[in-house]
PDB file of C-alpha atoms in Angstrom:
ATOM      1  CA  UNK A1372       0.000   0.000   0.000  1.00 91.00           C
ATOM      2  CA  UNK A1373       2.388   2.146   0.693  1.00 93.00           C
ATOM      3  CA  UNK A1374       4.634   1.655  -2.149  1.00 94.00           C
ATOM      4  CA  UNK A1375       1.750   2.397  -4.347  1.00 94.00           C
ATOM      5  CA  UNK A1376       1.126   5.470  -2.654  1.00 95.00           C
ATOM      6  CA  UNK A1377       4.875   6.752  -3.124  1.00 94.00           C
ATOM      7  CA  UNK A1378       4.351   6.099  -6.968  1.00 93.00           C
ATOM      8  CA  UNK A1379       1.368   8.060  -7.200  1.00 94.00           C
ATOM      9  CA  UNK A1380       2.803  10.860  -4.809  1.00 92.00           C
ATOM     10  CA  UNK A1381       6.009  10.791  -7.403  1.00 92.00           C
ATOM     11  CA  UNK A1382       3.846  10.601 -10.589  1.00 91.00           C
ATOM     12  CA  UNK A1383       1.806  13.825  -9.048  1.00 90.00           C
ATOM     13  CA  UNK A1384       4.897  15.623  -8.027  1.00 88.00           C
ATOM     14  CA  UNK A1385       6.597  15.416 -11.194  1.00 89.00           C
ATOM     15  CA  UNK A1386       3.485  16.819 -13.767  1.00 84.00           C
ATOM     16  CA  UNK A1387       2.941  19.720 -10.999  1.00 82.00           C
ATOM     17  CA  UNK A1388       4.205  22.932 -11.982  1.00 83.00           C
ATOM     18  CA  UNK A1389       4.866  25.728  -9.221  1.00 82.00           C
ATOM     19  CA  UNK A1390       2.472  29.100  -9.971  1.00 84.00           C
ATOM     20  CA  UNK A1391       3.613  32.231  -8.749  1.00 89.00           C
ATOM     21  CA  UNK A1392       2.084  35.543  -9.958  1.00 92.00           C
ATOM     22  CA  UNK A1393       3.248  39.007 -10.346  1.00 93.00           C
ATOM     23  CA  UNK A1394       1.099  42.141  -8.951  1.00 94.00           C
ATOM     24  CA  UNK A1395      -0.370  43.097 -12.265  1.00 95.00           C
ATOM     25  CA  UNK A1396      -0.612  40.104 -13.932  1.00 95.00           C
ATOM     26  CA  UNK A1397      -4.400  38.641 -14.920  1.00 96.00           C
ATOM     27  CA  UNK A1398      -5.655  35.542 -13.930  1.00 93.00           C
ATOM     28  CA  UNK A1399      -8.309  33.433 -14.927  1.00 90.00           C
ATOM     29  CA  UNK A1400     -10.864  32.853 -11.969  1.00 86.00           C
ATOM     30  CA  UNK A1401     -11.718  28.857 -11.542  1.00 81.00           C
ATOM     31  CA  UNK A1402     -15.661  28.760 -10.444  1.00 77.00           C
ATOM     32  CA  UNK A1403     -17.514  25.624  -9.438  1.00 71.00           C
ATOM     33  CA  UNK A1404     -21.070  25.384 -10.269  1.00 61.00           C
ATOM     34  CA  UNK A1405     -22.121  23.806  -6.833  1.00 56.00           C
ATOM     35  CA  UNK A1406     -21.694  26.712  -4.697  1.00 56.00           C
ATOM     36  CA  UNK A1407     -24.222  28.315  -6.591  1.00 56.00           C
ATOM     37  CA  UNK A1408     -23.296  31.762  -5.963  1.00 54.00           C
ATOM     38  CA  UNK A1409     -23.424  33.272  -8.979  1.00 58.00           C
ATOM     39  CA  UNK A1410     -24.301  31.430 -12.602  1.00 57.00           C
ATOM     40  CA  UNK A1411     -21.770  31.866 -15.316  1.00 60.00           C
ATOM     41  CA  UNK A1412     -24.018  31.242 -18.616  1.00 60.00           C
ATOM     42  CA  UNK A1413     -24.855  27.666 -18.883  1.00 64.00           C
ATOM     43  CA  UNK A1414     -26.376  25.063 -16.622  1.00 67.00           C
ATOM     44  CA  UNK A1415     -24.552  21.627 -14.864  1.00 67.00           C
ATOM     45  CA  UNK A1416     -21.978  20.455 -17.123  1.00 71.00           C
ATOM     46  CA  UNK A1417     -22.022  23.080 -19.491  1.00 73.00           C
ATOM     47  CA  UNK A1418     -21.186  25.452 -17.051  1.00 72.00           C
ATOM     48  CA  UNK A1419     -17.479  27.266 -17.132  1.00 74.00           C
ATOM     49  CA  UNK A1420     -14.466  26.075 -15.359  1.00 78.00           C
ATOM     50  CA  UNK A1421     -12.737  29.232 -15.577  1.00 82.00           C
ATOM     51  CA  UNK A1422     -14.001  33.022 -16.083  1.00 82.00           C
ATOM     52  CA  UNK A1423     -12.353  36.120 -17.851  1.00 85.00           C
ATOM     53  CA  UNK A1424      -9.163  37.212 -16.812  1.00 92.00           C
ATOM     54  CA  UNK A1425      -8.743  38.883 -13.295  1.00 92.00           C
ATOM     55  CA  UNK A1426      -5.693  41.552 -12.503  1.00 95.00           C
ATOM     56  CA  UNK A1427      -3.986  40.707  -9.663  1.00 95.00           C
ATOM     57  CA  UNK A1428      -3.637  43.234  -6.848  1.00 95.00           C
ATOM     58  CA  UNK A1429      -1.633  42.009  -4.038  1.00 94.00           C
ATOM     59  CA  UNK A1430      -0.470  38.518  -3.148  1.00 93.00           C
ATOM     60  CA  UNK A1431      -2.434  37.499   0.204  1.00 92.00           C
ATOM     61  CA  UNK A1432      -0.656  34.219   1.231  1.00 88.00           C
ATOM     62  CA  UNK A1433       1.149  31.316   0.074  1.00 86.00           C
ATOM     63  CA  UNK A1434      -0.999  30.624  -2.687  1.00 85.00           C
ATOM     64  CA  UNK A1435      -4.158  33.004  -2.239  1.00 90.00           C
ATOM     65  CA  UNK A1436      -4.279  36.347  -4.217  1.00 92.00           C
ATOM     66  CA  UNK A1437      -6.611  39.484  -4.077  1.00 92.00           C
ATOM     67  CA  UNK A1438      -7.921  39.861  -7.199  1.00 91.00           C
ATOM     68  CA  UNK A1439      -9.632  43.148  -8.751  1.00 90.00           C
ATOM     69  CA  UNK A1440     -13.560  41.738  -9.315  1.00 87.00           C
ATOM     70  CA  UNK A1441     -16.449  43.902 -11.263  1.00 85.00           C
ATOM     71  CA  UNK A1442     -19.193  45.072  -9.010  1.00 84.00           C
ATOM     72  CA  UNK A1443     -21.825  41.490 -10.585  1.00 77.00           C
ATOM     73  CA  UNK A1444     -19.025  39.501  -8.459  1.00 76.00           C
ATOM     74  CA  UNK A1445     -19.486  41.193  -5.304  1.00 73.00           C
ATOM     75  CA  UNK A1446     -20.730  38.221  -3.883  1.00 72.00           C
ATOM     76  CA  UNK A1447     -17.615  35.895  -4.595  1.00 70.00           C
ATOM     77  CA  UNK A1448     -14.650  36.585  -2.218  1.00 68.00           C
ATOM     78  CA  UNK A1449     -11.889  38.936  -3.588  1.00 59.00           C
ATOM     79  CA  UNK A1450      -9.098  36.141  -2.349  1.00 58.00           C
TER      80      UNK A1450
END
């Protein structure tokens, strides 16, 4: 069990690529459908991954950025 869990641990190391951003860049927002805050065009399946690119406006934490969001998303968290 273990053994297996090293190879998939090694596998998933290796394809990951680190992601750092610059204040200033723009970002594409991931959404998921099930929180069901706001609806991005279609329904279930159909529905975006990703929405129209966000600038970035200061870098928050390790991995968590503030992002500058239109006044429709003022419902989704800015980080």
């Amino acid at each position: 069990m273990q053994a297996a869990q090293d190879r998939q641990k090694n596998y998933a190391d290796r394809k990951r690529k680190p992601m750092e951003f610059k204040i200033g860049d723009r970002v594409m927002l991931k959404v998921s459908p099930w929180k069901g805050v706001v609806q991005f065009g279609k329904r279930g399946k159909l529905n975006p991954s990703y929405v129209r690119p966000f600038k970035v406006l200061a870098k928050v934490g390790k991995v968590a950025y503030k992002l500058e969001l239109p006044q429709e998303l003022s419902r989704v968290h800015h980080t």
